[in-house]
XYZ file of C-alpha atoms in Angstrom:
591
model
C -67.823 -99.097 101.746
C -65.347 -100.056 104.488
C -67.083 -99.762 107.825
C -64.371 -100.326 111.205
C -65.242 -103.410 113.088
C -63.206 -102.150 116.619
C -65.869 -100.090 118.475
C -63.272 -96.814 118.927
C -62.945 -96.895 115.052
C -66.659 -97.139 114.289
C -67.480 -94.543 116.547
C -64.741 -92.421 114.972
C -65.739 -93.190 111.791
C -68.849 -91.127 112.218
C -68.336 -88.967 114.432
C -65.698 -87.569 112.376
C -68.534 -86.580 109.694
C -69.516 -84.282 112.224
C -66.587 -83.452 114.015
C -66.959 -79.375 114.725
C -70.345 -79.562 115.913
C -69.387 -82.279 118.418
C -66.276 -80.247 119.074
C -68.354 -77.368 119.797
C -70.564 -79.530 122.053
C -67.679 -80.738 123.981
C -66.490 -76.410 124.501
C -69.842 -75.770 125.800
C -69.684 -78.917 128.226
C -66.084 -77.330 129.322
C -68.509 -73.926 130.267
C -70.187 -76.391 132.792
C -67.505 -78.036 134.461
C -65.596 -74.611 134.995
C -68.819 -73.080 136.563
C -69.093 -76.409 138.540
C -65.778 -75.624 139.740
C -65.222 -71.925 140.270
C -68.929 -71.400 141.957
C -67.807 -73.057 145.282
C -64.606 -70.897 145.007
C -67.108 -67.385 144.741
C -68.711 -68.613 147.172
C -65.520 -68.648 149.395
C -64.727 -65.527 148.651
C -68.103 -64.120 149.560
C -68.430 -66.111 152.729
C -64.899 -64.981 153.714
C -66.205 -61.417 152.819
C -69.037 -61.385 154.810
C -67.701 -62.698 157.814
C -64.855 -59.823 157.564
C -67.796 -57.097 157.078
C -70.026 -55.338 159.688
C -73.505 -56.351 158.716
C -74.280 -52.547 159.611
C -71.490 -51.419 157.050
C -72.693 -48.550 154.599
C -71.051 -49.740 151.483
C -71.954 -53.386 152.512
C -73.678 -54.370 148.818
C -70.703 -52.562 147.266
C -67.804 -54.739 149.099
C -70.142 -57.912 148.363
C -70.789 -56.988 144.551
C -67.390 -58.231 143.143
C -67.812 -61.673 144.152
C -71.467 -61.474 143.670
C -71.058 -60.070 140.002
C -68.335 -63.010 139.455
C -71.059 -65.747 140.454
C -74.294 -63.915 137.787
C -71.575 -64.005 135.231
C -70.371 -67.365 135.414
C -73.688 -68.293 135.850
C -75.279 -66.470 132.512
C -72.554 -67.896 130.303
C -72.727 -71.434 131.813
C -76.519 -71.366 131.297
C -76.025 -70.089 127.922
C -73.160 -72.062 126.562
C -76.189 -75.310 127.743
C -78.667 -73.898 125.991
C -76.720 -73.871 122.815
C -75.431 -77.217 123.518
C -79.008 -78.802 123.913
C -80.042 -76.991 120.459
C -76.733 -78.334 118.827
C -76.938 -81.924 120.290
C -80.535 -81.760 119.224
C -79.452 -81.251 115.223
C -76.378 -83.423 115.507
C -77.420 -86.660 117.400
C -80.856 -87.607 114.941
C -78.021 -87.429 111.887
C -75.416 -88.936 113.925
C -77.852 -92.114 114.089
C -78.811 -91.809 110.496
C -75.593 -91.955 109.575
C -74.884 -95.125 111.690
C -78.177 -96.557 110.339
C -77.780 -95.692 106.532
C -74.224 -97.429 106.029
C -74.903 -100.344 108.349
C -77.706 -101.546 106.376
C -75.984 -100.635 103.159
C -73.396 -102.551 104.438
C -75.538 -105.596 105.832
C -77.306 -105.560 102.266
C -73.977 -106.578 100.234
C -73.932 -109.869 102.553
C -73.960 -113.007 100.550
C -76.768 -115.444 100.282
C -74.920 -117.519 102.684
C -75.493 -114.624 105.651
C -79.016 -114.229 105.254
C -80.007 -117.575 105.314
C -77.779 -118.496 108.121
C -78.914 -115.648 110.660
C -82.680 -114.735 111.968
C -83.661 -111.572 109.881
C -85.210 -110.502 113.153
C -81.750 -110.571 114.605
C -79.847 -108.699 111.933
C -82.594 -106.139 111.936
C -82.476 -106.107 115.727
C -78.697 -105.755 115.447
C -78.626 -103.142 112.705
C -80.988 -100.819 114.627
C -79.037 -101.562 118.461
C -75.850 -99.680 116.548
C -77.223 -96.211 116.328
C -79.075 -96.255 119.964
C -76.479 -97.666 121.653
C -73.537 -95.128 119.974
C -75.538 -92.048 120.757
C -76.131 -93.449 124.544
C -72.185 -93.407 124.514
C -71.736 -90.083 123.355
C -74.355 -88.894 125.388
C -72.403 -90.733 128.075
C -69.274 -89.554 127.261
C -70.142 -85.857 127.008
C -72.318 -85.522 129.879
C -70.904 -87.278 132.471
C -67.073 -88.758 132.175
C -65.840 -85.970 129.773
C -67.708 -82.977 132.273
C -66.906 -84.638 135.374
C -63.018 -85.440 135.083
C -62.673 -81.735 133.595
C -64.662 -80.822 136.630
C -62.535 -82.994 139.180
C -58.852 -81.784 137.660
C -60.296 -77.993 137.687
C -61.547 -78.489 141.311
C -58.463 -80.525 142.654
C -56.385 -77.391 141.273
C -58.715 -75.080 143.322
C -58.241 -77.592 146.416
C -55.154 -78.102 146.156
C -54.232 -74.083 146.548
C -56.859 -74.102 149.803
C -55.492 -76.925 151.568
C -53.015 -80.008 150.077
C -55.170 -82.364 152.393
C -58.920 -82.135 150.810
C -57.290 -81.835 147.258
C -55.230 -85.294 147.942
C -58.182 -87.228 149.562
C -60.811 -85.811 146.756
C -57.982 -87.467 144.011
C -57.445 -90.546 145.974
C -61.282 -90.895 146.193
C -61.609 -90.523 142.526
C -58.714 -92.549 141.331
C -59.839 -95.423 143.794
C -63.432 -95.293 142.442
C -62.263 -95.238 138.817
C -60.003 -98.060 139.447
C -62.925 -99.946 140.691
C -64.949 -99.585 137.678
C -62.400 -100.437 135.645
C -61.285 -103.506 137.082
C -64.777 -104.746 137.247
C -64.817 -103.766 133.619
C -64.201 -107.125 131.759
C -66.631 -108.869 134.118
C -69.116 -106.361 133.464
C -68.570 -106.573 129.667
C -68.293 -109.782 129.038
C -71.675 -110.342 131.169
C -73.714 -107.224 129.258
C -72.613 -108.743 125.810
C -73.507 -112.425 127.252
C -76.831 -110.952 128.452
C -77.238 -108.597 124.867
C -76.483 -112.022 122.930
C -79.466 -114.154 124.611
C -81.771 -111.151 124.120
C -81.158 -111.204 120.081
C -81.871 -115.004 120.547
C -84.970 -114.795 122.280
C -86.314 -112.084 120.047
C -85.078 -113.886 117.152
C -87.142 -117.226 118.113
C -90.656 -114.547 118.577
C -89.863 -113.473 114.994
C -89.353 -116.724 113.899
C -92.793 -117.871 115.633
C -94.839 -114.838 114.622
C -93.476 -115.314 111.192
C -94.579 -118.824 111.048
C -98.061 -118.033 112.346
C -100.144 -119.718 110.462
C -98.464 -122.600 110.775
C -98.549 -122.476 114.789
C -102.545 -122.304 114.103
C -103.205 -125.331 111.727
C -101.368 -127.563 113.913
C -102.442 -126.374 117.315
C -99.056 -126.211 118.332
C -99.740 -122.408 120.850
C -98.792 -123.985 123.990
C -96.059 -126.114 122.222
C -94.556 -123.037 121.132
C -94.636 -121.165 124.176
C -92.669 -124.216 126.452
C -90.725 -123.924 123.162
C -89.747 -120.226 124.557
C -88.892 -121.425 128.039
C -85.062 -122.228 127.516
C -84.242 -118.895 126.060
C -86.425 -116.988 128.149
C -84.483 -118.522 131.273
C -81.044 -117.896 129.679
C -81.661 -114.513 129.142
C -83.006 -114.278 132.801
C -80.012 -116.394 133.912
C -77.734 -113.679 131.775
C -79.614 -110.759 133.265
C -79.027 -111.718 136.841
C -75.419 -112.478 136.268
C -75.397 -108.991 134.878
C -77.150 -107.722 137.727
C -75.108 -109.316 140.328
C -71.767 -108.032 138.609
C -73.346 -104.273 138.532
C -74.321 -104.492 141.846
C -70.982 -105.945 143.873
C -69.572 -102.581 141.789
C -72.387 -100.502 143.519
C -71.402 -101.559 146.931
C -67.935 -101.258 146.511
C -68.604 -97.478 145.440
C -70.888 -97.135 148.710
C -67.663 -97.769 150.509
C -65.238 -96.007 149.320
C -67.703 -93.001 149.182
C -68.737 -93.527 152.882
C -64.719 -93.709 153.477
C -64.482 -90.139 151.718
C -67.164 -88.387 153.471
C -65.742 -89.658 157.370
C -61.918 -88.596 156.111
C -63.379 -85.076 154.540
C -65.720 -84.345 157.617
C -63.241 -85.304 160.309
C -60.690 -82.798 158.017
C -63.082 -79.630 158.441
C -63.880 -80.321 161.996
C -60.136 -80.807 163.005
C -58.695 -78.442 160.537
C -61.221 -75.679 162.151
C -60.496 -76.388 165.595
C -56.516 -75.860 164.394
C -57.244 -73.079 162.928
C -56.099 -74.332 158.939
C -59.667 -74.134 157.697
C -61.752 -71.008 157.466
C -65.535 -70.235 157.182
C -65.083 -69.842 153.443
C -62.632 -72.792 153.142
C -65.337 -75.133 155.078
C -67.812 -73.196 152.640
C -66.008 -74.171 149.572
C -64.726 -77.459 150.782
C -68.044 -79.016 151.215
C -69.701 -77.498 148.566
C -66.737 -78.924 146.041
C -66.807 -81.834 148.181
C -70.347 -82.858 147.801
C -71.015 -81.530 144.180
C -68.155 -83.566 142.765
C -69.309 -86.790 145.174
C -72.742 -86.777 143.121
C -70.835 -86.274 139.786
C -68.350 -88.763 140.073
C -70.790 -91.766 141.815
C -73.351 -90.493 138.725
C -70.192 -91.038 136.322
C -69.133 -94.268 137.431
C -72.850 -95.992 137.687
C -73.264 -94.447 134.207
C -69.891 -96.168 133.370
C -71.867 -99.262 133.973
C -74.447 -98.347 131.149
C -71.767 -97.498 129.174
C -69.896 -101.330 129.364
C -72.976 -102.578 128.569
C -73.467 -100.352 125.371
C -70.126 -100.874 124.369
C -71.046 -104.690 124.818
C -73.929 -104.325 122.531
C -72.272 -102.560 119.853
C -69.328 -105.215 119.763
C -71.894 -108.176 119.583
C -73.694 -106.219 116.522
C -70.404 -105.355 115.052
C -69.130 -109.451 114.891
C -72.799 -110.446 113.109
C -73.206 -107.629 110.711
C -69.676 -106.244 109.791
C -68.161 -109.170 108.915
C -65.877 -109.358 105.729
C -67.992 -109.660 102.866
C -67.940 -113.160 100.990
C -68.407 -111.282 97.433
C -67.502 -107.881 96.595
C -67.240 -105.654 93.826
C -63.682 -104.999 93.254
C -62.025 -101.471 91.847
C -62.287 -101.128 88.409
C -65.098 -104.040 87.679
C -67.433 -102.484 85.185
C -71.099 -102.500 84.298
C -72.568 -105.873 81.954
C -73.610 -105.233 78.739
C -76.241 -107.513 77.276
C -77.073 -107.274 73.708
C -78.045 -110.959 72.921
C -78.500 -113.014 76.410
C -76.057 -115.839 75.855
C -75.318 -117.574 78.618
C -71.839 -119.756 79.063
C -70.546 -122.229 81.642
C -66.461 -122.972 81.131
C -65.412 -125.631 83.382
C -67.318 -124.868 86.219
C -66.622 -126.400 89.867
C -68.623 -125.084 92.707
C -69.045 -127.125 96.341
C -71.074 -125.581 99.311
C -68.427 -127.765 101.410
C -65.018 -129.010 100.573
C -64.696 -132.286 98.836
C -68.320 -132.294 97.953
C -68.566 -131.465 93.943
C -71.846 -129.936 92.814
C -70.998 -128.937 89.832
C -67.162 -130.473 88.522
C -65.716 -129.212 84.979
C -69.402 -128.292 84.048
C -69.124 -126.922 80.762
C -72.921 -125.705 78.856
C -74.161 -122.945 76.267
C -77.372 -121.970 76.430
C -78.156 -119.860 73.150
C -79.710 -116.357 72.840
C -83.325 -116.176 73.466
C -83.481 -119.946 74.039
C -85.949 -121.404 76.536
C -84.274 -123.803 79.004
C -86.262 -126.231 81.601
C -84.384 -127.419 84.346
C -85.583 -131.085 85.802
C -84.426 -132.994 88.687
C -85.058 -134.565 92.415
C -85.029 -132.184 95.134
C -81.560 -131.061 95.779
C -79.986 -132.235 92.509
C -78.599 -128.810 91.821
C -81.130 -127.066 90.040
C -81.453 -123.601 92.302
C -78.058 -123.596 92.900
C -77.178 -123.417 88.975
C -79.470 -120.431 88.657
C -77.754 -118.953 91.818
C -74.539 -119.468 90.360
C -75.496 -117.646 87.429
C -77.166 -115.085 90.084
C -73.237 -114.921 91.251
C -74.881 -115.699 95.023
C -71.959 -118.133 95.552
C -68.382 -117.799 93.968
C -67.254 -120.400 91.990
C -64.669 -122.688 93.254
C -62.846 -123.068 89.534
C -64.438 -121.660 86.042
C -65.836 -119.182 85.081
C -69.347 -117.968 83.957
C -69.981 -116.165 80.966
C -73.316 -113.714 79.487
C -72.670 -112.496 76.075
C -68.880 -112.909 76.618
C -68.451 -111.321 79.594
C -67.254 -112.572 82.982
C -70.150 -112.004 85.756
C -67.114 -112.040 88.397
C -65.492 -109.320 86.581
C -68.773 -107.050 86.240
C -70.762 -105.446 88.996
C -73.035 -107.427 90.885
C -75.965 -104.767 90.576
C -75.720 -104.769 86.855
C -75.682 -108.413 86.461
C -79.275 -108.814 88.392
C -80.233 -106.117 86.796
C -80.133 -107.991 83.332
C -82.065 -110.744 85.053
C -85.356 -110.957 86.054
C -86.298 -113.907 88.713
C -89.601 -115.082 89.758
C -89.296 -117.276 92.740
C -91.120 -120.296 93.549
C -93.053 -118.272 96.632
C -92.581 -114.531 95.466
C -92.275 -112.288 98.678
C -94.244 -109.177 98.573
C -92.788 -106.076 100.658
C -95.939 -104.676 102.736
C -96.451 -101.505 100.309
C -99.459 -100.998 98.030
C -99.978 -103.085 95.268
C -98.780 -100.300 92.882
C -95.290 -100.380 94.811
C -95.137 -103.564 94.591
C -95.328 -103.867 90.791
C -93.135 -101.227 90.305
C -90.465 -102.599 92.151
C -89.440 -104.035 88.786
C -88.488 -100.344 87.174
C -88.954 -97.460 89.957
C -89.064 -94.709 87.094
C -92.045 -97.002 85.265
C -94.918 -94.470 85.015
C -98.438 -95.841 86.326
C -99.434 -96.262 82.988
C -96.618 -98.575 82.710
C -97.458 -100.126 85.368
C -101.237 -101.317 84.380
C -100.094 -102.009 81.412
C -97.455 -104.651 83.007
C -100.613 -105.611 85.395
C -102.644 -106.662 82.355
C -100.428 -108.354 80.639
C -99.737 -110.462 83.750
C -103.683 -110.897 84.371
C -104.093 -109.554 87.400
C -105.316 -106.277 86.919
C -108.544 -107.970 87.121
C -108.321 -108.931 90.502
C -106.760 -105.336 91.557
C -109.397 -103.460 90.730
C -111.444 -105.663 92.276
C -110.137 -104.612 95.562
C -111.451 -101.484 97.695
C -108.346 -99.407 97.225
C -107.277 -101.254 93.871
C -103.585 -100.133 93.575
C -103.384 -98.631 96.707
C -104.201 -101.827 98.656
C -101.725 -102.551 101.187
C -100.608 -106.223 100.522
C -99.272 -107.503 104.085
C -96.307 -108.811 105.340
C -94.889 -110.794 102.742
C -97.998 -110.537 100.672
C -99.611 -112.451 103.138
C -103.119 -110.783 102.510
C -102.866 -112.163 98.657
C -103.306 -115.840 97.290
C -100.455 -117.973 95.918
C -101.426 -117.182 92.715
C -102.353 -113.403 92.932
C -98.876 -113.274 94.375
C -97.452 -115.305 91.481
C -99.152 -112.866 89.241
C -98.048 -109.756 90.854
C -94.414 -111.474 90.627
C -94.629 -111.936 86.533
C -95.716 -108.059 86.240
C -93.008 -106.987 88.388
C -90.558 -109.245 85.717
C -92.661 -107.762 82.971
C -92.028 -104.350 83.893
C -88.519 -104.598 84.638
C -87.985 -106.433 80.871
C -84.713 -108.075 81.595
C -83.021 -109.882 78.449
C -83.187 -113.306 80.272
C -85.369 -114.890 82.408
C -85.727 -116.871 85.717
C -88.477 -118.722 86.750
C -88.882 -121.498 90.028
C -92.229 -122.555 89.186
C -94.630 -123.275 92.370
C -94.742 -126.365 93.379
C -98.350 -125.705 94.675
C -101.267 -127.013 93.190
C -103.377 -124.076 91.368
C -107.206 -124.061 90.669
C -107.401 -124.316 86.522
C -108.379 -120.894 86.078
C -105.728 -119.608 88.157
C -102.762 -122.109 86.496
C -104.405 -120.744 82.928
C -103.601 -117.164 83.606
C -100.515 -117.703 84.969
C -99.505 -119.717 81.909
C -100.718 -117.110 79.849
C -98.854 -114.562 81.437
C -95.294 -116.861 80.897
C -95.996 -116.823 77.665
C -95.832 -113.117 77.270
C -93.063 -113.014 79.502
C -91.176 -115.349 78.164
C -91.224 -113.842 74.307
C -87.917 -112.765 73.226
C -85.941 -113.294 76.338
C -83.153 -115.610 77.356
C -85.348 -118.328 80.133
C -84.242 -120.591 82.277
C -87.439 -122.154 84.191
C -86.830 -124.898 87.368
C -89.774 -126.446 85.954
C -92.524 -128.658 88.071
C -95.081 -129.093 85.253
C -95.258 -131.232 82.330
C -97.473 -128.481 80.839
C -94.358 -126.144 81.013
C -92.123 -128.300 79.598
C -94.127 -128.534 76.710
C -92.872 -124.754 75.994
C -89.111 -125.566 76.140
C -86.778 -125.571 73.276
C -84.206 -127.561 75.429
C -84.424 -129.678 78.998
C -81.497 -130.162 81.440
C -81.893 -133.003 83.579
C -80.104 -132.313 86.842
C -79.177 -135.574 89.327
C -76.753 -135.172 92.378
C -74.650 -132.201 91.264
C -74.173 -132.836 87.767
C -76.378 -132.534 84.579
C -76.814 -135.761 83.196
C -78.843 -135.217 80.182
C -79.707 -132.528 77.799
C -81.855 -131.860 74.576
C -85.421 -131.400 73.818
C -88.484 -133.062 75.717
C -89.459 -135.619 72.829
C -85.583 -136.818 72.388
C -85.332 -137.506 76.311
C -88.211 -139.526 76.475
C -86.954 -141.751 73.726
C -83.560 -142.234 75.491
C -85.385 -143.917 78.229
C -83.049 -142.204 80.977
C -83.389 -140.101 83.848
C -85.766 -137.887 82.022
C -87.850 -140.694 81.201
C -88.100 -142.029 84.977
C -89.014 -138.603 86.064
C -91.714 -137.933 83.396
C -92.984 -141.772 84.495
C -93.182 -140.846 88.093
C -95.869 -137.476 87.366
C -98.275 -137.229 89.103
C -101.679 -134.673 88.496
C -99.325 -133.472 85.842
C -96.557 -132.224 88.561
C -92.807 -133.551 88.485
C -91.850 -135.305 91.625
C -89.316 -134.271 93.860
C -88.059 -137.032 95.589
C -87.401 -141.030 93.807
C -89.964 -143.174 95.504
C -89.112 -145.566 97.994
C -89.563 -148.974 96.301
């Protein structure tokens, strides 16, 4: 999926999906512009006609019926067109917004792991929300202000030129000067508006981050600290807002000066022309009505151009974040992964996060199908990176990772991850029902299959004790459940997924003995018949492993069964000796 990154191309990308409807909307707007331009001309004809007739004329109404009829027809056509335009806009814009939201969300979802690690989730969500809202606002400003006012101005200018060149030149000069002033101010308005929009995003991101960690805020009694922590972001937003508002008000001052000059020139010209006899009463009516109509429209148009530039800045800021080039992509022609056994092969794998800092270098490794492998090592030794490379969250610098002989870089990402069940150290659940959260493992699973998976994961019992059972909403990220309950829900989800490869990152937190036994029993059910890779933190888990990979500073330094590694008295034996309460150490103890 390709989404243009430039503003104009981005808007056109979505407008062309409903270009006929948008064309009709512009056509209806044209009727309004024509009416606004010709209605004063019909008034001029009517006024001149009235002035030339005797008020006691026997056929007075008949002689006035022509211009009156034209005025009525013009008004009726305009009202009908505007009514239809309103209906069509009501139908088109929600679909326009939905198309933007849908495509941008899908594009953002395909960014790599690093993108989401480097940006606040709240900031990303705000950008996704900003794009449809700001795009709709730009469309409305263009249709109802820029296009309609410019068309009405051009038609009125033509009509005035037929009546008197002086007033046509005066109106043309005013329009050109006020638009020129707006365009000259545009870069400053654009710059300050975008800076303000970015400051708002940063502020909102901090607020979301604090609210996401509200338990920590309360546990450490850091409410006043967090309020103070927000102050620099608040002050930045205020400063950026003041700068943007100052530029807007400066432009408004220029507009007011030009407006006063135009009104002075128009009134002076009308009075002088009437005295000299080259401005009739009808001309007086036409020029006055047209001038004040356009004066209001042009002022409103240029005022809305401020909002237009602001929304343009908002869209550019959003596009610069979310429409970045994908770091990891599926290329055309890539096939789905097909797994028959589940053998994993690292072939000359080299990977680094930063240049010249290899985490893995020419790593070769084979994990046989159905084998249960434990990964151990201090924090930062490369265990999580090892499984992230298997999931293709990052691209390799060199080498290949093969599953059943298929290079994972040459199969689709979705098919790869469909065949791997991952239980993270801290399972995150959606703020949905327990039934929906478990069914997330396989969306087409029946209720009976969901219940069966829950029973195997030993979570059916606690679910049934809840007032709403499987229909219980779990709260944001599953906050209403305990850590052990979230673990078992994640295991049930993995059981339901029934993937041939399982990756488990054990929780480091201590669990009560009953919960730990239930989780261990659930895992034994889950691991049966699957290629299993466990980032192990518990000695009890290692006892069930066929093989252990020992990580140290980004390298696999030992490989073998637990008993064999203990006899070697190497790095694993050191880790084993440092265990406490059945948990392996996360970092080396300082001597």
